[in-house]
Amino acid sequence: MSPDLIDPSERNTHREDGDLADGLRRRDPLAMEILYERLGRQAFGLAYRILGDGPSAEDAVQEALLTVWRQADRIDAARGRLNSFVLTLVHHKAIDALRVKRGQQARQISVDFAEVEKVGADFSERVLQSIASGEVRAALTRLPEEQRRPIEMAYYEGLTHLEIAAALDLPLGTVKSRLRLGLEKLRVALRAGSGDELRRS
Amino acid sequence: MNCDEVEDILGAYALDALPGELSADVTAHLATCSKHPEAAELRAVAGALAFAAPEAQPSAALKTRLLEALREESEPADAAPRRIGILGWLKPPVRQRAVPYALAGALVIALIALVITNVGGSDEPRRAASSLSGENNAGAVVYELEDGIIVLDAEGLKPLDTAQTYQLWSIASGKPSSLGLIGTAPNGEALAVVRADLNAIESLAVTIEPAGGSIAPTTDPVLEGKV
Ligand SMILES: [Zn+2]
C-alpha cells in the first residue's frame, strides 16, 4: 500500500461520522450497530431518567433509532450533531410516552424531523466540547435548586411552564424567569468549561 | 407577538415548555426577527441536557429487537456487501481504491489486517487487532473500530437452528462476561459489533448457547483467542 494511504489530518471525528451517516443512508445495519454501541447507554440512560422504567425506556430508544433508520437521508454527518440529533429524538419519544402514561396528550403527535434537525444544528462547537467532557451534568448540579428544579421538570418531565408553576405553587412569571436564568447560567458554565470565554474576551 | 413577549418566554421556549400554539408563535417570530441571537444558544443548551442524564445499560434484548426490526424494514441483505462494509469504517480511500467487491473472505480478512496496520498515523495505536481460531477452519478477526467498540468478523461457523445461538464472551481474570449474541449468515460468516475494552480483556471466546443466550458459557468454545 502506498504511503499516501491516509492523510492523518483527515482522520477527524467529523469525517468518521460522515462515514457513519453514509452507512445509515445506505441502510447498512452495521452502521446502526455502531451507532447503537456508541450511544445506546447514553440514550437508554436519558429515556430511563425520563420514564423511570426499563421496558418503556427501551421502547423509546428503539423508536428513536428506527426513526433515524427510516429517515437517514436527512441526518447531518458531523459527529456531535449525529449524537445530539439521536438523543433529541430519544428525548422526544420518551417525553411523548411519559405524557401518554400520565393520561395527557402526547405533545408532539409525531417527531418533527425538521425541528429536531434545527435543534441539532444549533449545537455550537463549544457546547459540544463541554458535552464531551461530561460538563453538562456538573453544571446542572451546580445550579441553585430553585432554578434546577424547574429546568428538570421541563426537560425530564415534559411539563409546560404553566404545569411547573402549578406544581411548585409559584407565579408563572417566576417560573419563566427561573427557566431563563437557569439556562443562562448553564450556558455560561458550558462556555467556561470549554475555554471559549477566554478566546472570546 | 412582539419582541418583549418573546423574550419573556424564551427560556420556556428553549426547553419546549410552552403549549404548542405559543411555541409556534415564538418560532414564527424568531424566523423573521434578528433581535434574539441568544435564542439558538439557549436551545442548544437545553438540548445539551440530554447528556446530563447518567448512562445506563439497557437489556441485551434491546439490540436484538432493534436489529430484527431493521431487518424487517430493509431489503434482504447480501452477506458480502456487509462484510465489505466493514472496510468502509476503516476509511473511504482504502475501500474505494483497493477493494473490489468480489474478494473472497480470506482475502478480505487479510486486507482488513493490512488496513488496520496501515490506517492512521502514530496517533492511532488503539486499533489493535486480535484473531480467534477454532476447528474446521473456523476463525475470526477482532479489531477496534473506535474507542471501546470492537468488531468480530468470523467465518466458518456452522449454521445453527433457531433453538441455538452463537454468543461472544470476553474473559478477564478467568471470568467470562457476555459481549452479546452473534447472528450468522448461511455461508457461515458473521459480524458482531459490541462494546468491549480490549485493554481489560485477556481473551475472547465464542460458544454455542440456547437461543437468547446464557449468563455464563454452557459449552466449550468453538472459537477462542488471546487479545
Ligand atoms: Zn423580536
Short mmCIF file of C-alpha atoms and ligand atoms in Angstrom, two decimals:
data_model
loop_
_atom_site.label_atom_id
_atom_site.label_comp_id
_atom_site.label_asym_id
_atom_site.label_seq_id
_atom_site.Cartn_x
_atom_site.Cartn_y
_atom_site.Cartn_z
CA MET A 1 0.00 0.00 0.00
CA SER A 2 1.25 3.43 -0.80
CA PRO A 3 2.30 5.80 1.96
CA ASP A 4 -0.35 8.30 0.89
CA LEU A 5 -2.99 5.84 2.04
CA ILE A 6 -4.47 8.17 4.63
CA ASP A 7 -3.75 11.72 5.46
CA PRO A 8 -3.75 11.67 9.27
CA SER A 9 -5.13 15.19 9.34
CA GLU A 10 -8.26 13.89 7.67
CA ARG A 11 -8.84 11.37 10.38
CA ASN A 12 -11.01 13.58 12.48
CA THR A 13 -14.28 12.71 14.09
CA HIS A 14 -16.20 14.77 11.61
CA ARG A 15 -15.03 12.51 8.86
CA GLU A 16 -15.74 9.35 10.83
CA ASP A 17 -19.27 10.45 11.38
CA GLY A 18 -19.61 11.21 7.74
CA ASP A 19 -18.94 7.51 7.23
CA LEU A 20 -21.46 6.56 9.85
CA ALA A 21 -24.07 8.84 8.33
CA ASP A 22 -23.25 7.41 4.90
CA GLY A 23 -23.70 3.92 6.27
CA LEU A 24 -27.08 4.83 7.71
CA ARG A 25 -28.13 6.36 4.42
CA ARG A 26 -27.10 3.18 2.63
CA ARG A 27 -29.22 1.30 5.16
CA ASP A 28 -26.22 -0.67 6.31
CA PRO A 29 -27.23 -2.43 9.56
CA LEU A 30 -23.59 -2.32 10.61
CA ALA A 31 -23.86 1.47 10.82
CA MET A 32 -26.81 1.17 13.16
CA GLU A 33 -24.94 -1.34 15.29
CA ILE A 34 -22.05 1.04 15.62
CA LEU A 35 -24.37 3.91 16.46
CA TYR A 36 -26.12 1.72 18.99
CA GLU A 37 -22.92 0.63 20.66
CA ARG A 38 -21.65 4.16 20.77
CA LEU A 39 -24.76 5.85 22.03
CA GLY A 40 -27.06 3.14 23.36
CA ARG A 41 -26.19 3.56 27.02
CA GLN A 42 -26.48 7.34 26.91
CA ALA A 43 -29.78 7.08 25.05
CA PHE A 44 -31.17 4.47 27.41
CA GLY A 45 -29.93 6.46 30.42
CA LEU A 46 -31.81 9.51 29.15
CA ALA A 47 -35.02 7.59 28.45
CA TYR A 48 -34.76 5.85 31.80
CA ARG A 49 -34.26 9.16 33.58
CA ILE A 50 -37.47 10.39 31.97
CA LEU A 51 -39.65 7.29 32.13
CA GLY A 52 -38.35 5.55 35.23
CA ASP A 53 -38.85 2.03 33.96
CA GLY A 54 -36.69 -0.14 31.75
CA PRO A 55 -39.20 -1.54 29.26
CA SER A 56 -40.72 1.85 28.39
CA ALA A 57 -37.26 3.39 28.17
CA GLU A 58 -36.13 0.64 25.78
CA ASP A 59 -39.22 1.23 23.65
CA ALA A 60 -38.38 4.92 23.41
CA VAL A 61 -34.80 4.17 22.37
CA GLN A 62 -35.96 1.65 19.81
CA GLU A 63 -38.49 4.05 18.33
CA ALA A 64 -35.95 6.84 18.13
CA LEU A 65 -33.36 4.66 16.40
CA LEU A 66 -35.94 3.33 13.97
CA THR A 67 -36.84 6.91 13.15
CA VAL A 68 -33.17 7.58 12.42
CA TRP A 69 -33.10 4.48 10.23
CA ARG A 70 -36.22 5.39 8.28
CA GLN A 71 -35.21 8.98 7.74
CA ALA A 72 -31.47 8.55 7.47
CA ASP A 73 -31.42 10.59 4.27
CA ARG A 74 -31.97 13.65 6.37
CA ILE A 75 -29.30 13.31 9.01
CA ASP A 76 -26.38 15.59 9.41
CA ALA A 77 -23.00 13.97 9.18
CA ALA A 78 -20.99 15.73 11.86
CA ARG A 79 -20.31 13.58 14.87
CA GLY A 80 -21.54 15.74 17.70
CA ARG A 81 -24.57 16.60 15.65
CA LEU A 82 -25.41 13.00 14.94
CA ASN A 83 -25.20 12.16 18.64
CA SER A 84 -27.24 15.14 19.73
CA PHE A 85 -29.71 14.52 16.96
CA VAL A 86 -30.29 10.95 18.10
CA LEU A 87 -30.60 11.97 21.73
CA THR A 88 -33.04 14.72 20.82
CA LEU A 89 -35.18 12.09 19.15
CA VAL A 90 -34.92 9.83 22.20
CA HIS A 91 -35.97 12.75 24.37
CA HIS A 92 -39.00 13.47 22.21
CA LYS A 93 -40.09 9.83 22.16
CA ALA A 94 -39.62 9.42 25.90
CA ILE A 95 -41.49 12.62 26.77
CA ASP A 96 -44.35 11.61 24.49
CA ALA A 97 -44.52 8.20 26.16
CA LEU A 98 -44.44 9.84 29.58
CA ARG A 99 -47.32 12.13 28.72
CA VAL A 100 -49.34 9.20 27.42
CA LYS A 101 -48.55 7.36 30.64
CA ARG A 102 -49.88 10.30 32.62
CA GLY A 103 -53.05 10.32 30.56
CA GLN A 104 -52.06 13.51 28.81
CA GLN A 105 -51.96 14.11 25.14
CA ALA A 106 -48.63 13.39 23.54
CA ARG A 107 -47.13 16.78 22.92
CA GLN A 108 -45.71 16.01 19.54
CA ILE A 109 -48.03 13.84 17.52
CA SER A 110 -45.03 12.73 15.59
CA VAL A 111 -41.49 13.95 15.84
CA ASP A 112 -40.98 16.83 13.51
CA PHE A 113 -37.71 15.95 11.84
CA ALA A 114 -37.04 19.44 10.58
CA GLU A 115 -37.45 20.79 14.09
CA VAL A 116 -35.18 18.17 15.61
CA GLU A 117 -32.62 18.85 12.95
CA LYS A 118 -32.73 22.54 13.75
CA VAL A 119 -32.01 21.85 17.39
CA GLY A 120 -29.11 19.66 16.35
CA ALA A 121 -27.80 22.39 14.11
CA ASP A 122 -27.99 24.82 16.98
CA PHE A 123 -25.44 22.89 18.96
CA SER A 124 -22.42 25.07 18.79
CA GLU A 125 -18.96 23.58 18.85
CA ARG A 126 -18.31 24.89 22.30
CA VAL A 127 -21.39 23.27 23.75
CA LEU A 128 -20.41 20.00 22.10
CA GLN A 129 -16.96 20.18 23.62
CA SER A 130 -18.48 20.68 27.03
CA ILE A 131 -20.75 17.73 26.47
CA ALA A 132 -17.80 15.56 25.60
CA SER A 133 -16.15 16.35 28.88
CA GLY A 134 -19.16 15.48 30.99
CA GLU A 135 -19.53 19.12 31.87
CA VAL A 136 -23.28 19.33 31.46
CA ARG A 137 -24.11 17.11 34.41
CA ALA A 138 -21.76 19.02 36.68
CA ALA A 139 -23.10 22.38 35.53
CA LEU A 140 -26.66 21.29 36.16
CA THR A 141 -25.77 20.05 39.63
CA ARG A 142 -24.21 23.38 40.46
CA LEU A 143 -27.36 25.36 39.68
CA PRO A 144 -29.35 26.60 42.66
CA GLU A 145 -32.24 24.27 43.42
CA GLU A 146 -34.82 26.94 42.59
CA GLN A 147 -33.53 27.10 39.01
CA ARG A 148 -32.50 23.50 38.59
CA ARG A 149 -35.84 22.06 39.64
CA PRO A 150 -38.00 23.93 37.08
CA ILE A 151 -35.50 23.08 34.34
CA GLU A 152 -35.57 19.41 35.26
CA MET A 153 -39.37 19.46 35.36
CA ALA A 154 -39.46 20.94 31.89
CA TYR A 155 -36.79 18.74 30.36
CA TYR A 156 -37.16 15.40 32.12
CA GLU A 157 -40.86 15.52 32.96
CA GLY A 158 -42.14 17.29 29.87
CA LEU A 159 -44.13 19.83 31.85
CA THR A 160 -45.12 23.21 30.45
CA HIS A 161 -44.30 26.37 32.33
CA LEU A 162 -47.94 26.52 33.49
CA GLU A 163 -47.77 22.99 34.85
CA ILE A 164 -44.48 23.76 36.58
CA ALA A 165 -45.93 26.89 38.18
CA ALA A 166 -48.90 24.89 39.46
CA ALA A 167 -46.76 22.04 40.76
CA LEU A 168 -44.34 24.34 42.58
CA ASP A 169 -47.07 26.77 43.62
CA LEU A 170 -45.21 29.68 42.08
CA PRO A 171 -46.40 32.59 39.95
CA LEU A 172 -45.97 31.92 36.21
CA GLY A 173 -43.68 34.94 35.89
CA THR A 174 -41.32 33.47 38.47
CA VAL A 175 -41.13 30.17 36.63
CA LYS A 176 -40.47 31.91 33.32
CA SER A 177 -37.60 33.90 34.75
CA ARG A 178 -36.09 30.95 36.63
CA LEU A 179 -36.11 28.81 33.48
CA ARG A 180 -34.39 31.57 31.60
CA LEU A 181 -31.90 32.38 34.33
CA GLY A 182 -31.03 28.73 34.87
CA LEU A 183 -30.37 28.20 31.16
CA GLU A 184 -28.26 31.36 31.02
CA LYS A 185 -26.15 30.06 33.88
CA LEU A 186 -25.73 26.72 32.16
CA ARG A 187 -24.68 28.50 29.03
CA VAL A 188 -22.02 30.45 30.89
CA ALA A 189 -20.85 27.30 32.66
CA LEU A 190 -20.57 25.33 29.41
CA ARG A 191 -18.68 28.14 27.76
CA ALA A 192 -16.29 28.38 30.66
CA GLY A 193 -15.85 24.62 30.59
CA SER A 194 -14.67 24.67 27.01
CA GLY A 195 -12.41 27.66 27.46
CA ASP A 196 -14.40 29.60 24.93
CA GLU A 197 -14.77 32.53 27.28
CA LEU A 198 -11.04 33.08 27.12
CA ARG A 199 -10.96 33.05 23.36
CA ARG A 200 -13.85 35.41 23.10
CA SER A 201 -12.91 38.05 25.60
CA MET B 1 -46.31 38.56 19.40
CA ASN B 2 -43.76 41.33 19.95
CA CYS B 3 -40.10 41.17 20.92
CA ASP B 4 -40.70 41.68 24.64
CA GLU B 5 -43.26 38.92 24.76
CA VAL B 6 -40.80 36.60 23.03
CA GLU B 7 -38.02 37.47 25.46
CA ASP B 8 -40.35 36.84 28.36
CA ILE B 9 -40.87 33.20 27.44
CA LEU B 10 -37.63 32.41 25.66
CA GLY B 11 -36.35 30.14 28.45
CA ALA B 12 -39.53 28.11 28.44
CA TYR B 13 -39.43 28.06 24.64
CA ALA B 14 -35.87 26.73 24.60
CA LEU B 15 -36.95 23.93 26.93
CA ASP B 16 -40.04 23.08 24.91
CA ALA B 17 -42.11 24.03 27.94
CA LEU B 18 -44.68 26.10 26.10
CA PRO B 19 -48.09 24.95 24.90
CA GLY B 20 -47.92 24.14 21.19
CA GLU B 21 -49.59 27.27 19.81
CA LEU B 22 -47.43 29.60 21.88
CA SER B 23 -44.31 27.75 20.86
CA ALA B 24 -45.29 28.05 17.20
CA ASP B 25 -45.81 31.79 17.66
CA VAL B 26 -42.29 32.15 19.04
CA THR B 27 -40.83 30.07 16.23
CA ALA B 28 -42.62 32.27 13.69
CA HIS B 29 -41.35 35.42 15.36
CA LEU B 30 -37.77 34.19 15.53
CA ALA B 31 -37.85 33.30 11.85
CA THR B 32 -38.31 36.95 10.92
CA CYS B 33 -36.70 38.86 13.79
CA SER B 34 -32.96 39.11 14.36
CA LYS B 35 -33.12 40.70 17.81
CA HIS B 36 -32.88 37.41 19.73
CA PRO B 37 -29.47 35.98 18.93
CA GLU B 38 -29.38 34.09 22.23
CA ALA B 39 -32.43 32.00 21.29
CA ALA B 40 -30.46 29.43 19.31
CA GLU B 41 -27.88 29.10 22.01
CA LEU B 42 -30.42 28.67 24.79
CA ARG B 43 -31.97 25.95 22.71
CA ALA B 44 -28.60 24.29 22.27
CA VAL B 45 -28.00 24.45 26.00
CA ALA B 46 -31.43 22.94 26.66
CA GLY B 47 -30.67 20.21 24.13
CA ALA B 48 -27.39 19.50 25.88
CA LEU B 49 -29.36 18.40 28.94
CA ALA B 50 -29.72 15.07 27.13
CA PHE B 51 -26.11 14.46 28.13
CA ALA B 52 -26.75 15.24 31.79
CA ALA B 53 -28.65 12.00 32.40
CA PRO B 54 -26.43 9.23 33.73
CA GLU B 55 -25.67 6.43 31.28
CA ALA B 56 -27.45 3.16 31.92
CA GLN B 57 -27.21 -0.31 30.45
CA PRO B 58 -30.26 -1.49 28.51
CA SER B 59 -31.03 -5.21 28.41
CA ALA B 60 -29.25 -7.22 25.73
CA ALA B 61 -32.66 -7.92 24.21
CA LEU B 62 -32.97 -4.32 23.02
CA LYS B 63 -30.20 -4.62 20.49
CA THR B 64 -31.56 -7.91 19.17
CA ARG B 65 -35.02 -6.42 18.88
CA LEU B 66 -33.75 -3.30 17.17
CA LEU B 67 -31.73 -5.21 14.59
CA GLU B 68 -34.65 -7.51 13.90
CA ALA B 69 -36.87 -4.51 13.30
CA LEU B 70 -34.32 -3.08 10.87
CA ARG B 71 -34.17 -6.33 9.00
CA GLU B 72 -37.93 -6.42 8.64
CA GLU B 73 -37.89 -2.95 7.14
CA SER B 74 -34.96 -3.48 4.82
CA GLU B 75 -34.23 -5.36 1.67
CA PRO B 76 -32.81 -8.78 2.40
CA ALA B 77 -29.13 -8.06 2.82
CA ASP B 78 -26.43 -9.84 0.90
CA ALA B 79 -23.69 -11.13 3.15
CA ALA B 80 -20.82 -9.93 1.01
CA PRO B 81 -21.58 -6.20 0.97
CA ARG B 82 -22.00 -6.40 4.73
CA ARG B 83 -18.51 -7.77 5.15
CA ILE B 84 -17.11 -5.32 2.69
CA GLY B 85 -18.98 -2.69 4.66
CA ILE B 86 -16.54 -3.15 7.48
CA LEU B 87 -13.78 -1.78 5.33
CA GLY B 88 -15.89 1.29 4.89
CA TRP B 89 -15.46 2.07 8.55
CA LEU B 90 -11.74 1.91 8.13
CA LYS B 91 -11.66 4.91 5.81
CA PRO B 92 -13.04 5.50 2.33
CA PRO B 93 -9.82 5.92 0.31
CA VAL B 94 -8.88 2.33 1.07
CA ARG B 95 -12.29 0.98 0.37
CA GLN B 96 -12.77 2.77 -2.88
CA ARG B 97 -9.38 2.20 -4.39
CA ALA B 98 -8.17 -1.14 -3.26
CA VAL B 99 -11.06 -3.43 -2.56
CA PRO B 100 -13.18 -4.91 -5.32
CA TYR B 101 -16.47 -6.31 -4.14
CA ALA B 102 -15.85 -9.85 -5.29
CA LEU B 103 -12.97 -10.60 -2.94
CA ALA B 104 -13.06 -13.92 -1.20
CA GLY B 105 -13.45 -13.97 2.56
CA ALA B 106 -9.90 -14.90 3.46
CA LEU B 107 -8.50 -12.17 1.28
CA VAL B 108 -10.86 -9.67 2.83
CA ILE B 109 -9.62 -10.65 6.25
CA ALA B 110 -6.02 -10.33 5.12
CA LEU B 111 -6.82 -6.93 3.69
CA ILE B 112 -8.54 -5.87 6.86
CA ALA B 113 -5.43 -6.81 8.79
CA LEU B 114 -3.38 -4.83 6.33
CA VAL B 115 -5.70 -1.90 6.52
CA ILE B 116 -5.67 -2.00 10.29
CA THR B 117 -1.93 -1.84 10.42
CA ASN B 118 -1.89 0.98 7.91
CA VAL B 119 -4.69 3.32 8.82
CA GLY B 120 -3.90 6.49 10.62
CA GLY B 121 -0.55 7.53 11.91
CA SER B 122 1.11 7.01 15.23
CA ASP B 123 -1.88 8.80 16.73
CA GLU B 124 -3.99 5.70 16.24
CA PRO B 125 -2.34 2.93 18.25
CA ARG B 126 -5.65 1.85 19.74
CA ARG B 127 -6.73 -0.17 16.73
CA ALA B 128 -5.22 -3.36 17.94
CA ALA B 129 -6.35 -6.49 16.16
CA SER B 130 -6.64 -9.98 17.52
CA SER B 131 -7.60 -13.27 15.97
CA LEU B 132 -9.66 -16.23 17.11
CA SER B 133 -9.49 -19.76 15.80
CA GLY B 134 -11.44 -22.97 16.02
CA GLU B 135 -11.92 -26.33 14.38
CA ASN B 136 -12.72 -26.89 10.70
CA ASN B 137 -11.11 -23.64 9.57
CA ALA B 138 -13.43 -21.54 11.64
CA GLY B 139 -11.79 -18.25 12.50
CA ALA B 140 -12.36 -14.63 13.29
CA VAL B 141 -10.60 -11.31 13.29
CA VAL B 142 -11.30 -8.79 16.01
CA TYR B 143 -10.42 -5.16 15.80
CA GLU B 144 -11.24 -1.93 17.48
CA LEU B 145 -13.50 0.26 15.42
CA GLU B 146 -13.34 3.21 17.78
CA ASP B 147 -12.72 3.60 21.46
CA GLY B 148 -14.47 0.82 23.32
CA ILE B 149 -16.26 -0.59 20.28
CA ILE B 150 -14.95 -3.74 18.65
CA VAL B 151 -15.98 -5.75 15.65
CA LEU B 152 -15.75 -9.51 15.37
CA ASP B 153 -15.58 -10.74 11.79
CA ALA B 154 -15.93 -14.52 11.71
CA GLU B 155 -16.19 -17.22 9.09
CA GLY B 156 -16.58 -20.98 9.08
CA LEU B 157 -19.32 -21.02 11.71
CA LYS B 158 -21.79 -23.81 11.05
CA PRO B 159 -25.38 -22.60 10.74
CA LEU B 160 -27.50 -23.16 13.85
CA ASP B 161 -31.19 -23.89 14.14
CA THR B 162 -33.42 -21.34 15.85
CA ALA B 163 -33.08 -23.04 19.23
CA GLN B 164 -29.41 -22.07 19.40
CA THR B 165 -27.24 -19.00 19.02
CA TYR B 166 -23.58 -18.07 18.97
CA GLN B 167 -22.52 -15.93 21.91
CA LEU B 168 -19.37 -13.86 22.28
CA TRP B 169 -17.52 -13.71 25.61
CA SER B 170 -14.73 -11.64 26.99
CA ILE B 171 -12.54 -13.31 29.58
CA ALA B 172 -10.73 -11.32 32.24
CA SER B 173 -9.08 -12.87 35.32
CA GLY B 174 -10.50 -16.19 34.16
CA LYS B 175 -14.07 -14.90 34.36
CA PRO B 176 -16.27 -14.78 31.24
CA SER B 177 -18.68 -11.90 30.58
CA SER B 178 -21.13 -11.89 27.73
CA LEU B 179 -20.44 -9.36 24.98
CA GLY B 180 -23.59 -10.29 23.10
CA LEU B 181 -25.14 -12.70 20.64
CA ILE B 182 -23.86 -13.26 17.11
CA GLY B 183 -26.06 -13.90 14.12
CA THR B 184 -24.56 -15.94 11.29
CA ALA B 185 -25.17 -15.85 7.57
CA PRO B 186 -25.97 -19.16 5.83
CA ASN B 187 -22.43 -19.23 4.45
CA GLY B 188 -21.02 -19.33 7.98
CA GLU B 189 -19.90 -15.72 8.11
CA ALA B 190 -20.75 -13.46 10.99
CA LEU B 191 -20.19 -9.90 12.05
CA ALA B 192 -20.80 -8.57 15.51
CA VAL B 193 -20.32 -5.05 16.80
CA VAL B 194 -20.01 -4.93 20.58
CA ARG B 195 -18.70 -2.74 23.36
CA ALA B 196 -15.51 -4.03 24.92
CA ASP B 197 -12.38 -2.58 26.40
CA LEU B 198 -9.60 -4.59 24.81
CA ASN B 199 -7.15 -3.36 27.43
CA ALA B 200 -9.14 -5.05 30.17
CA ILE B 201 -9.63 -8.36 28.39
CA GLU B 202 -7.31 -11.37 28.33
CA SER B 203 -9.11 -13.42 25.72
CA LEU B 204 -12.23 -13.73 23.65
CA ALA B 205 -14.34 -16.80 23.01
CA VAL B 206 -17.42 -17.81 21.06
CA THR B 207 -19.73 -20.56 22.29
CA ILE B 208 -23.00 -22.11 21.15
CA GLU B 209 -25.80 -21.36 23.60
CA PRO B 210 -29.55 -21.81 23.79
CA ALA B 211 -31.47 -19.11 21.88
CA GLY B 212 -31.48 -15.89 23.85
CA GLY B 213 -28.03 -16.59 25.23
CA SER B 214 -26.69 -17.67 28.59
CA ILE B 215 -25.42 -15.83 31.64
CA ALA B 216 -22.22 -17.88 31.53
CA PRO B 217 -20.89 -20.23 28.83
CA THR B 218 -22.50 -23.67 28.94
CA THR B 219 -20.45 -25.27 26.16
CA ASP B 220 -16.81 -25.36 25.09
CA PRO B 221 -15.75 -22.51 22.80
CA VAL B 222 -15.95 -23.01 19.05
CA LEU B 223 -13.64 -20.05 18.64
CA GLU B 224 -11.12 -18.57 21.01
CA GLY B 225 -8.06 -16.39 21.04
CA LYS B 226 -5.91 -14.13 23.19
CA VAL B 227 -6.27 -10.38 22.97
ZN ZN C 1 -38.15 40.11 18.05
#
